[in-house]
mmCIF file of C-alpha atoms in Angstrom:
data_model
loop_
_atom_site.group_PDB
_atom_site.id
_atom_site.type_symbol
_atom_site.label_atom_id
_atom_site.label_comp_id
_atom_site.label_asym_id
_atom_site.label_seq_id
_atom_site.Cartn_x
_atom_site.Cartn_y
_atom_site.Cartn_z
ATOM 1 C CA MET A 1376 -5.874 22.110 -4.826
ATOM 2 C CA ALA A 1377 -8.949 20.669 -3.310
ATOM 3 C CA MET A 1378 -8.875 18.059 -6.251
ATOM 4 C CA PHE A 1379 -5.651 17.057 -5.265
ATOM 5 C CA PHE A 1380 -6.781 15.696 -1.858
ATOM 6 C CA SER A 1381 -9.320 13.574 -3.577
ATOM 7 C CA ILE A 1382 -7.149 11.726 -6.269
ATOM 8 C CA PRO A 1383 -6.050 8.133 -5.066
ATOM 9 C CA LEU A 1384 -2.561 7.537 -4.083
ATOM 10 C CA HIS A 1385 -0.774 4.400 -3.792
ATOM 11 C CA VAL A 1386 2.610 2.947 -3.557
ATOM 12 C CA PRO A 1387 3.460 1.845 -7.059
ATOM 13 C CA GLY A 1388 3.341 -1.882 -7.658
ATOM 14 C CA ASN A 1389 6.497 -1.919 -9.280
ATOM 15 C CA ALA A 1390 8.295 -0.276 -6.742
ATOM 16 C CA GLU A 1391 8.951 -3.077 -4.612
ATOM 17 C CA LEU A 1392 9.857 -1.284 -1.485
ATOM 18 C CA ALA A 1393 11.846 -2.594 1.230
ATOM 19 C CA TRP A 1394 12.239 -1.111 4.652
ATOM 20 C CA ARG A 1395 12.723 -0.845 8.064
ATOM 21 C CA GLN A 1396 12.043 1.138 11.158
ATOM 22 C CA TRP A 1397 13.756 2.352 14.209
ATOM 23 C CA ASP A 1398 11.692 4.443 16.429
ATOM 24 C CA ASP A 1399 10.508 7.422 14.385
ATOM 25 C CA GLU A 1400 12.903 6.930 11.762
ATOM 26 C CA TYR A 1401 12.473 4.812 8.340
ATOM 27 C CA VAL A 1402 15.111 3.557 5.949
ATOM 28 C CA ILE A 1403 13.576 2.748 2.709
ATOM 29 C CA HIS A 1404 14.961 1.023 -0.193
ATOM 30 C CA HIS A 1405 13.377 1.181 -3.896
ATOM 31 C CA LEU A 1406 14.656 -1.984 -5.164
ATOM 32 C CA LEU A 1407 13.779 -1.132 -8.958
ATOM 33 C CA SER A 1408 15.727 2.476 -8.836
ATOM 34 C CA ASN A 1409 18.334 0.936 -6.505
ATOM 35 C CA ASP A 1410 17.773 4.364 -4.508
ATOM 36 C CA THR A 1411 17.906 4.785 -0.397
ATOM 37 C CA TYR A 1412 16.226 6.945 1.563
ATOM 38 C CA ARG A 1413 16.321 8.137 4.846
ATOM 39 C CA LEU A 1414 12.671 9.249 6.282
ATOM 40 C CA THR A 1415 11.279 10.689 9.358
ATOM 41 C CA GLU A 1416 8.191 9.415 10.975
ATOM 42 C CA LEU A 1417 5.788 11.053 8.886
ATOM 43 C CA PRO A 1418 6.607 9.949 5.362
ATOM 44 C CA GLY A 1419 7.767 6.746 6.729
ATOM 45 C CA ALA A 1420 4.350 6.315 8.650
ATOM 46 C CA LEU A 1421 2.541 7.350 5.315
ATOM 47 C CA ILE A 1422 4.502 4.557 3.320
ATOM 48 C CA ASP A 1423 3.681 2.102 6.112
ATOM 49 C CA TYR A 1424 -0.144 2.936 5.671
ATOM 50 C CA LEU A 1425 -0.365 3.231 1.888
ATOM 51 C CA SER A 1426 1.363 -0.160 1.335
ATOM 52 C CA ARG A 1427 -0.827 -2.169 3.472
ATOM 53 C CA SER A 1428 -4.476 -0.096 2.875
ATOM 54 C CA GLY A 1429 -3.792 0.157 -1.157
ATOM 55 C CA PRO A 1430 -5.077 3.461 -2.556
ATOM 56 C CA ARG A 1431 -6.454 5.983 -0.490
ATOM 57 C CA SER A 1432 -7.177 9.736 -0.733
ATOM 58 C CA THR A 1433 -5.204 12.271 0.872
ATOM 59 C CA ILE A 1434 -8.190 13.111 3.098
ATOM 60 C CA ASP A 1435 -8.086 9.495 4.138
ATOM 61 C CA ILE A 1436 -4.296 9.432 4.585
ATOM 62 C CA ALA A 1437 -4.419 12.540 6.882
ATOM 63 C CA ALA A 1438 -7.291 10.939 8.846
ATOM 64 C CA HIS A 1439 -5.704 7.760 9.348
ATOM 65 C CA LEU A 1440 -2.297 9.949 10.527
ATOM 66 C CA GLY A 1441 -4.289 12.319 12.931
ATOM 67 C CA CYS A 1442 -3.343 14.947 11.027
ATOM 68 C CA GLY A 1443 -4.859 17.271 8.322
ATOM 69 C CA PRO A 1444 -4.919 17.103 4.745
ATOM 70 C CA SER A 1445 -3.059 20.283 4.085
ATOM 71 C CA SER A 1446 -0.250 19.063 6.603
ATOM 72 C CA ILE A 1447 0.840 16.236 4.150
ATOM 73 C CA ALA A 1448 0.163 17.904 0.989
ATOM 74 C CA ASP A 1449 4.277 18.732 0.659
ATOM 75 C CA VAL A 1450 4.933 15.141 2.210
ATOM 76 C CA LEU A 1451 3.063 13.637 -0.750
ATOM 77 C CA LEU A 1452 4.513 15.512 -3.213
ATOM 78 C CA GLU A 1453 8.378 14.760 -2.140
ATOM 79 C CA LEU A 1454 7.418 10.997 -1.993
ATOM 80 C CA ALA A 1455 5.646 11.300 -5.505
ATOM 81 C CA ARG A 1456 8.733 12.815 -6.759
ATOM 82 C CA LEU A 1457 11.063 10.299 -5.385
ATOM 83 C CA ASP A 1458 8.762 7.714 -7.039
ATOM 84 C CA LEU A 1459 7.484 6.498 -3.506
ATOM 85 C CA VAL A 1460 3.628 6.957 -3.937
ATOM 86 C CA THR A 1461 1.499 7.914 -7.260
ATOM 87 C CA CYS A 1462 -1.857 8.565 -8.632
ATOM 88 C CA GLN A 1463 -3.949 5.243 -9.113
ATOM 89 C CA SER A 1464 -4.466 4.906 -13.029
#
């Protein structure tokens, strides 16, 4: 699991995400797949940060969001399953 924390993650360039934020909720539309997702604050803030900052490790992301790396690991895995984040290649 420690290796997972050091792998740079990013929002895929071909994802073409469009989103809106209302209070603690995000609605994200993945233009390539034409899927729309309703996300709570943590996953939405994570996508927002990665799309603005470029590739970052889980440790960097967690530090920016003010939480521990293990607390966002499941969120990152779910976002990767949805093709909203990926490992840098």
